[in-house]
CSV table of C-alpha atoms in Angstrom, one decimal:
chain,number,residue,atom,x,y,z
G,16,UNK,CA,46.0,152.2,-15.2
G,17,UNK,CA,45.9,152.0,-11.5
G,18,UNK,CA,47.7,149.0,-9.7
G,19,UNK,CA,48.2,147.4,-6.8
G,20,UNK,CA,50.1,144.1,-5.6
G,21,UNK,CA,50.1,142.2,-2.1
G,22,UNK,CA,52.8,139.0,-2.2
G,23,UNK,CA,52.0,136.7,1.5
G,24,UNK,CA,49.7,139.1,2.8
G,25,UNK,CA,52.6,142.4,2.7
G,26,UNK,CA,51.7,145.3,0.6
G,27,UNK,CA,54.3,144.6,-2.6
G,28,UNK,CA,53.9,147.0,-5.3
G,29,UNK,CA,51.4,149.6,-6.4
G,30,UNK,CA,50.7,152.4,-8.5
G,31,UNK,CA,48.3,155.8,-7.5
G,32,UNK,CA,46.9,152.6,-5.2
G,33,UNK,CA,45.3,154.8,-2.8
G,34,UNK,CA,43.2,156.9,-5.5
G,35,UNK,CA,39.5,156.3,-4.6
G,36,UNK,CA,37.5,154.2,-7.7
G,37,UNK,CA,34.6,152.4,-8.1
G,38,UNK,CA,34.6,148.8,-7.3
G,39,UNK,CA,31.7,147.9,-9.8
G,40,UNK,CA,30.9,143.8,-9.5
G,41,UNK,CA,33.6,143.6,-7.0
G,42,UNK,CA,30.7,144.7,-5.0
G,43,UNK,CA,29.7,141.4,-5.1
G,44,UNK,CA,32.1,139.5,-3.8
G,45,UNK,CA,31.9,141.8,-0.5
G,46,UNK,CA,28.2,141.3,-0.4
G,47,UNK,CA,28.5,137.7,-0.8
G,48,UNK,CA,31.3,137.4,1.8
G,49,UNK,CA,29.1,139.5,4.6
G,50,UNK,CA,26.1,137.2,3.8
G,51,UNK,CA,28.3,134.5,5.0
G,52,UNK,CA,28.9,135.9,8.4
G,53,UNK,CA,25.7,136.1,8.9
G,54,UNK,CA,25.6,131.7,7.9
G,55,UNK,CA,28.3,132.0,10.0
G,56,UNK,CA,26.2,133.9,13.0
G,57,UNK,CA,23.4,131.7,12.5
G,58,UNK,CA,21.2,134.3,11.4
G,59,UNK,CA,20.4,132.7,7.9
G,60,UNK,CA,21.5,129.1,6.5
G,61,UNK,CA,23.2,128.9,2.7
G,62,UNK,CA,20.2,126.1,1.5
G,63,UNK,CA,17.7,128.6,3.0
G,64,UNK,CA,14.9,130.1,0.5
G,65,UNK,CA,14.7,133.5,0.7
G,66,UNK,CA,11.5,135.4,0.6
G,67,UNK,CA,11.7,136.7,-2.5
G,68,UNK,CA,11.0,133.5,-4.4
G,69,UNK,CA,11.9,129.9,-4.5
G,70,UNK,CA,15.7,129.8,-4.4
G,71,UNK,CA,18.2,129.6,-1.4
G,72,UNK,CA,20.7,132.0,-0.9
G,73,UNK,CA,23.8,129.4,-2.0
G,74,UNK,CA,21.9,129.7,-5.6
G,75,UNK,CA,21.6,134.0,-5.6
G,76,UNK,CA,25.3,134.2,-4.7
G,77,UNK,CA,26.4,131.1,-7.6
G,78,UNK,CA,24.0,133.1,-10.0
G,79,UNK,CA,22.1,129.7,-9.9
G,80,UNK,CA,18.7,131.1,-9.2
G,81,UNK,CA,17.0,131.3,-12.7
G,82,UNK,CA,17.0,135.0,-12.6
G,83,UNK,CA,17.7,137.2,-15.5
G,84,UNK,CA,20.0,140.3,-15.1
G,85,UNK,CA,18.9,143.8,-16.0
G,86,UNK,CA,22.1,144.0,-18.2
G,87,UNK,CA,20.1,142.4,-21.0
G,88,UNK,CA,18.1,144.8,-21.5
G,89,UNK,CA,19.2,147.7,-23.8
G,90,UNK,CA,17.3,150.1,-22.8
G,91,UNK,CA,18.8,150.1,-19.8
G,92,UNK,CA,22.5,150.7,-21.5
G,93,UNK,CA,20.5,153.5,-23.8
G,94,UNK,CA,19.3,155.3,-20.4
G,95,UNK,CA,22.7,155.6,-18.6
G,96,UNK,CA,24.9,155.9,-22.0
G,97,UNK,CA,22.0,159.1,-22.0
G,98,UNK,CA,23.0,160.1,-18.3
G,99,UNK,CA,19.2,159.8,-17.4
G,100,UNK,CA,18.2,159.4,-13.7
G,101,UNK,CA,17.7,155.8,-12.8
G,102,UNK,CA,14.5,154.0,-13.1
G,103,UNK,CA,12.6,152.8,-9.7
G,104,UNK,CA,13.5,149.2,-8.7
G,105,UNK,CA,9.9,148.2,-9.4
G,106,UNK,CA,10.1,150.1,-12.5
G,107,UNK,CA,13.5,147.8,-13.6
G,108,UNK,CA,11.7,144.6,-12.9
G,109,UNK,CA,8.6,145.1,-14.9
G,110,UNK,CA,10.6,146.1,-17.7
G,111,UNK,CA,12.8,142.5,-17.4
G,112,UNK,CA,9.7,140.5,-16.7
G,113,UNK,CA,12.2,139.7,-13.4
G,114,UNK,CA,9.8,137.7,-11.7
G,115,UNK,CA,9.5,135.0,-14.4
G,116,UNK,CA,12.4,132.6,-13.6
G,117,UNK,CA,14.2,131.6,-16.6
G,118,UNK,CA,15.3,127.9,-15.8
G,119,UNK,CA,14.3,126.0,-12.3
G,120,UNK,CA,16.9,127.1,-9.6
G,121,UNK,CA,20.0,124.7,-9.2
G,122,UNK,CA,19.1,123.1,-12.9
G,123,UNK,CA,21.7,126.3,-15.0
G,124,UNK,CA,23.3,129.2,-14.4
G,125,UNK,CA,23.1,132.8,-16.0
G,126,UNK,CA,24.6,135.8,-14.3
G,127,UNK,CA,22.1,138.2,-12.6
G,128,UNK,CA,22.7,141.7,-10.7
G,129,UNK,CA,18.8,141.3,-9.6
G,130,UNK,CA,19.9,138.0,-7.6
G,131,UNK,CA,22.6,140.6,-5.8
G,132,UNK,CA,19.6,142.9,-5.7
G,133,UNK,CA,18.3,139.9,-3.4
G,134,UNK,CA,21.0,139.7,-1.4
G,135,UNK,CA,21.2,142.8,-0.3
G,136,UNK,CA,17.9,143.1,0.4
G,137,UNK,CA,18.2,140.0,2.4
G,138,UNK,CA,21.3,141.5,4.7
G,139,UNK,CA,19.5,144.4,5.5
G,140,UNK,CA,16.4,142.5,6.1
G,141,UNK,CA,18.3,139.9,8.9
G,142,UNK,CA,20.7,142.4,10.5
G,143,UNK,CA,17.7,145.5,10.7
G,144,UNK,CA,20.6,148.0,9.5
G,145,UNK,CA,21.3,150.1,6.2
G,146,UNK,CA,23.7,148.3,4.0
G,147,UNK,CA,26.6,150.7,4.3
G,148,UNK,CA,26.4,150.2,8.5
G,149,UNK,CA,26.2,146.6,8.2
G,150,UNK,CA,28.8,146.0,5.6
G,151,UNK,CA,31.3,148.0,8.4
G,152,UNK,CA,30.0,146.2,10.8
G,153,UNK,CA,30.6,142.7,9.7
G,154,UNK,CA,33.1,142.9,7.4
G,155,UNK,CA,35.2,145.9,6.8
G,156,UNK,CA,35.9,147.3,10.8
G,157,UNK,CA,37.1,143.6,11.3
G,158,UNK,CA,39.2,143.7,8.8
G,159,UNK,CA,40.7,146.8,9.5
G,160,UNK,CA,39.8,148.4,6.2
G,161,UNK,CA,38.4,152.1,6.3
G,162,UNK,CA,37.6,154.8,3.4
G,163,UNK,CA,35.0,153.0,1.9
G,164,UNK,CA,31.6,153.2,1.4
G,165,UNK,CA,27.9,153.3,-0.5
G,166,UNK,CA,27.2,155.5,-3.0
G,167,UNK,CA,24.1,155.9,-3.8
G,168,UNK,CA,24.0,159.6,-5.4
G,169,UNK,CA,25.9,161.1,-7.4
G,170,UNK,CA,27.2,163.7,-4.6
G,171,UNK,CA,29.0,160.1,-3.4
G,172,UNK,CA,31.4,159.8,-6.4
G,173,UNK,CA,32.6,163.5,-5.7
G,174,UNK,CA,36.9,162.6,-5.7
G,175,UNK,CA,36.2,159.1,-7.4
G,176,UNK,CA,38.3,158.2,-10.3
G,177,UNK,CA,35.2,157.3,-13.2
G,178,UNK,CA,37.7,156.8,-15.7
G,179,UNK,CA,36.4,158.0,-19.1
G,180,UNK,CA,33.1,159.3,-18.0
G,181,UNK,CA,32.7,162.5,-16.7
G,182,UNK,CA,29.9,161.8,-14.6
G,183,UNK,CA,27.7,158.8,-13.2
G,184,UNK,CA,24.2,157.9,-11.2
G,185,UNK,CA,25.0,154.9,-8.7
G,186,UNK,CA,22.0,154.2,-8.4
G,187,UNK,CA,21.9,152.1,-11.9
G,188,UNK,CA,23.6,149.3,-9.6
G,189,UNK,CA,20.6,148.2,-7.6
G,190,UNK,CA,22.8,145.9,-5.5
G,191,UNK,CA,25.1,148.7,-4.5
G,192,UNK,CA,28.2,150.1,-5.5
G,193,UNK,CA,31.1,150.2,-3.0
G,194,UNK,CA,33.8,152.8,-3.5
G,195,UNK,CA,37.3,152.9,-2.1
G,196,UNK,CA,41.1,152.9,-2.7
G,197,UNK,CA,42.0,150.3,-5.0
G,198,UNK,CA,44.6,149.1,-2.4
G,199,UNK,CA,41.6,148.6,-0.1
G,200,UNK,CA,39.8,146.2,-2.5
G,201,UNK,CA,42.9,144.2,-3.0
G,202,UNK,CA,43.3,143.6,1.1
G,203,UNK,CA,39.9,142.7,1.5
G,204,UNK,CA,40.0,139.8,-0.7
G,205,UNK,CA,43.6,138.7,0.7
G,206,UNK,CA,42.1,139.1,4.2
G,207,UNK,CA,39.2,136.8,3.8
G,208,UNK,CA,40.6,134.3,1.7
G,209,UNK,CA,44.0,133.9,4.4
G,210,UNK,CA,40.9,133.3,7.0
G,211,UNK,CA,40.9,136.7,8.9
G,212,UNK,CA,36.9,136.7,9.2
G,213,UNK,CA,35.0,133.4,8.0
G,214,UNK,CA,36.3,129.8,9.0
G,215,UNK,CA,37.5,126.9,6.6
G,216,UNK,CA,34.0,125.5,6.4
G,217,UNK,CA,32.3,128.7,5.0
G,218,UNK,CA,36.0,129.5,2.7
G,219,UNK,CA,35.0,126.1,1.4
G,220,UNK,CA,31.8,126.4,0.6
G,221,UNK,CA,32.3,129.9,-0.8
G,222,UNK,CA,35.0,128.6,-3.3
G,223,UNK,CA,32.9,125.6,-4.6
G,224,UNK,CA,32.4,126.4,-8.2
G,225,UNK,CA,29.8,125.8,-10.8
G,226,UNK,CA,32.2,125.2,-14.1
G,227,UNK,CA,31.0,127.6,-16.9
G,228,UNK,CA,32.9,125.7,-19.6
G,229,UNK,CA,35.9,126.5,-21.9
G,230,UNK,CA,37.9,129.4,-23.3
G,231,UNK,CA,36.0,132.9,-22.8
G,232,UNK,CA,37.1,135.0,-25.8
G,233,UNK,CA,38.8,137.9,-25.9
G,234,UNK,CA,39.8,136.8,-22.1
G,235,UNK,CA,42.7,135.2,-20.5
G,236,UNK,CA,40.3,132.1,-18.7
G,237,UNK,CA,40.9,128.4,-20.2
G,238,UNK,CA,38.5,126.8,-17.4
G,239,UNK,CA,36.2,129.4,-15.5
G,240,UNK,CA,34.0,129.2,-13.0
G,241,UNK,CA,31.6,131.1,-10.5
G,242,UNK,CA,31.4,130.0,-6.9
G,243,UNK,CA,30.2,132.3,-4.1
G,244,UNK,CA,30.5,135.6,-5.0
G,245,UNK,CA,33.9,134.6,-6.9
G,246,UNK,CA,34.9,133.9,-10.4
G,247,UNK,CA,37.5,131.4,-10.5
G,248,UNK,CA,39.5,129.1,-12.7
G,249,UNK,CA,42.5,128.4,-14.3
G,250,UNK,CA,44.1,131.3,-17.2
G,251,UNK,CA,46.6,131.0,-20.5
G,252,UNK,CA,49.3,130.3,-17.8
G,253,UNK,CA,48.6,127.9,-16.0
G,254,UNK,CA,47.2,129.9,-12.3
G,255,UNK,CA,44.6,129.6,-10.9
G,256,UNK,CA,42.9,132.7,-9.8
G,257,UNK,CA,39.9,133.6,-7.3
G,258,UNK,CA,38.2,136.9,-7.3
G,259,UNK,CA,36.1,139.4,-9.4
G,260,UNK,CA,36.3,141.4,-12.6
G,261,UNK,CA,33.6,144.7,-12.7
G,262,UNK,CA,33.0,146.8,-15.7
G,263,UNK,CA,30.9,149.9,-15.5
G,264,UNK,CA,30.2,153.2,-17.7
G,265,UNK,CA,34.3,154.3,-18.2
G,266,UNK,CA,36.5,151.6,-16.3
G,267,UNK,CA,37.4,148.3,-15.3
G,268,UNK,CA,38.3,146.6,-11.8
G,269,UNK,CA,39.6,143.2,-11.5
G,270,UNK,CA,40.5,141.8,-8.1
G,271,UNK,CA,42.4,138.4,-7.9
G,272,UNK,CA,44.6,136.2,-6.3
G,273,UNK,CA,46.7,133.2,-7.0
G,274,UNK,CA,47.8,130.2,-4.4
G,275,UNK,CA,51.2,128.6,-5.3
G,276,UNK,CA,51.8,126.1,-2.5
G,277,UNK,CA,52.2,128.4,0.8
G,278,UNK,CA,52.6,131.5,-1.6
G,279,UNK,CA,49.8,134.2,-2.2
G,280,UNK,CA,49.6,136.6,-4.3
G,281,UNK,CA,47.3,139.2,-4.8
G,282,UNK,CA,46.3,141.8,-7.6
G,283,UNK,CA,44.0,144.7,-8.2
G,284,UNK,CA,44.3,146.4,-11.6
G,285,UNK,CA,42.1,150.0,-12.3
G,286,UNK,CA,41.5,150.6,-15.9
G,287,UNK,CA,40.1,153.5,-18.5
G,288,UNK,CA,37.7,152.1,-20.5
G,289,UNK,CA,35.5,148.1,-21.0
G,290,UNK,CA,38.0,146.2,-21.5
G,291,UNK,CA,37.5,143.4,-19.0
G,292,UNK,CA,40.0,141.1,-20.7
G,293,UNK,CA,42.6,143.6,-20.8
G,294,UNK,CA,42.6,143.8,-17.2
G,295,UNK,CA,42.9,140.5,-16.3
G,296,UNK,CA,45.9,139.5,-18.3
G,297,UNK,CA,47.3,142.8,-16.2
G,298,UNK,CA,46.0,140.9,-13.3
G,299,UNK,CA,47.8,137.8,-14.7
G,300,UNK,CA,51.1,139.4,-15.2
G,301,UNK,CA,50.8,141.2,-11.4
G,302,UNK,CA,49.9,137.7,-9.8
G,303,UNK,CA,53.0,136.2,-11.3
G,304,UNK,CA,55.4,138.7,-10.4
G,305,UNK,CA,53.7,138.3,-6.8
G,306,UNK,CA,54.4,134.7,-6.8
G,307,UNK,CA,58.1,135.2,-8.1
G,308,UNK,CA,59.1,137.8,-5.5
G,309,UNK,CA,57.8,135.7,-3.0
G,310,UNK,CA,60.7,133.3,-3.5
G,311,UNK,CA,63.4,136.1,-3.1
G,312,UNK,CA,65.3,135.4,0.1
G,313,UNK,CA,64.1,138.3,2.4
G,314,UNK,CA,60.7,138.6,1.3
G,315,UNK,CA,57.7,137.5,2.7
């Protein structure tokens, strides 16, 4: 397991934090949050429809947009479990029916990595640059984050950590998959969330949750939910956390953080195998001892 801990915004803890990994679903909350500064550049509007069918980009990031997710379809486990080369996008949606909407956007919600697929598209559509340019440029130069990027082939995962997999084809995730030091993943989320590149009004609206309902088993959640590119909720203990778990062939990311009053903490947990529960009640135990060192005289 791979770790890595901030406590008030200072760099607390952390374990082989710089070793470059996947950042699986993750992904998503970066994609969602540069999406937002382009709401907040007034190039695009949240309630806006976007042109691939009749839902607004606020639905796409809440997963709200009737879509269905390619993760359904077993086929598509069978072909990467088989290490085949990825199917076209085109190819991916006619084998999920994608274009049927399975509820009226706004009226459910079902999680969907073709409604990222939309996002993306939509970023590089509005800004006219490649994803990995525009994802520097609006987000990760401005918050002085480095050594991450795209991958797209499997030449970009030479030196990543895959966990038990021996190799991988990124292009399975058609929204993207970032890559970077885990360390990295666990200051972007602090950054944006202590206000360092979107204002209050967009944090707000980003952190506005649809409620998925009880106890997820197997998981530490007691009240989740999904807001903008976040999962979020209260846990077994009591915190609440904000951020993202991702689970891919051979490991597990989970990215959180917990508000206690004027303490933050922040965790990022890296582990071997699917275990998506497992790494959240590590996330769980991280956030606490965050919180608690925070109250040491001398600390942050």
């Amino acid at each position: 397991m791979f770790f890595s801990l901030i406590s008030n915004g200072v760099p607390l803890e952390s374990e082989r934090h710089d070793v470059m990994v996947p950042w699986w679903s993750f992904t998503k909350t970066v994609l969602s949050v540069v999406s937002l500064t382009l709401v907040r550049d007034g190039l695009f509007k949240l309630d806006d429809a976007v042109l691939e069918g009749p839902f607004t980009l606020r639905q796409l990031l809440r997963h709200e947009a009737g879509l269905a997710d390619y993760g359904e379809l077993a086929e598509y486990h069978a072909a990467v479990a088989r290490d085949e080369a990825p199917w076209p996008a085109d190819e991916m949606m006619q084998r999920l029916d994608a274009t049927r909407l399975r509820y009226a956007p706004g009226a459910n919600w079902r999680y969907s990595n073709v409604g990222y697929m939309y996002v993306t598209r939509l970023i590089e559509r509005e800004t006219g640059l490649g994803l990995e340019e525009v994802l520097i440029k609006q987000a990760l130069a401005p918050l002085g984050l480095s050594r991450i990027r795209v991958a797209r082939t499997r030449v970009d995962l030479d030196g990543v950590h895959l966990g038990t997999v021996a190799t991988y084809d990124p292009g399975w995730v058609y929204h993207g998959l970032l890559v970077g030091p885990l360390s990295s993943a666990a200051l972007f989320l602090d950054r944006v969330l202590a206000g360092h590149l979107l204002p209050d009004s967009l944090l707000r609206e980003m952190q506005a949750a649809h409620a998925l309902g009880g106890p997820i088993p197997g998981r530490p959640w007691t009240a989740p939910g999904y807001g903008l590119g976040l999962m979020q909720g209260t846990v077994e203990t009591g915190l609440n956390m904000r951020g993202h778990t991702g689970c891919g062939p051979g490991s597990t990311i989970a990215i959180y953080q917990s508000v206690d009053g004027t303490r933050t903490a922040t965790c990022a947990v890296f582990r071997e195998g699917s275990d998506e529960g497992g790494a959240e009640t590590e996330v769980v135990s991280g956030l606490s001892v965050g919180l608690a060192e925070s109250l040491i005289p001398g600390n942050p």
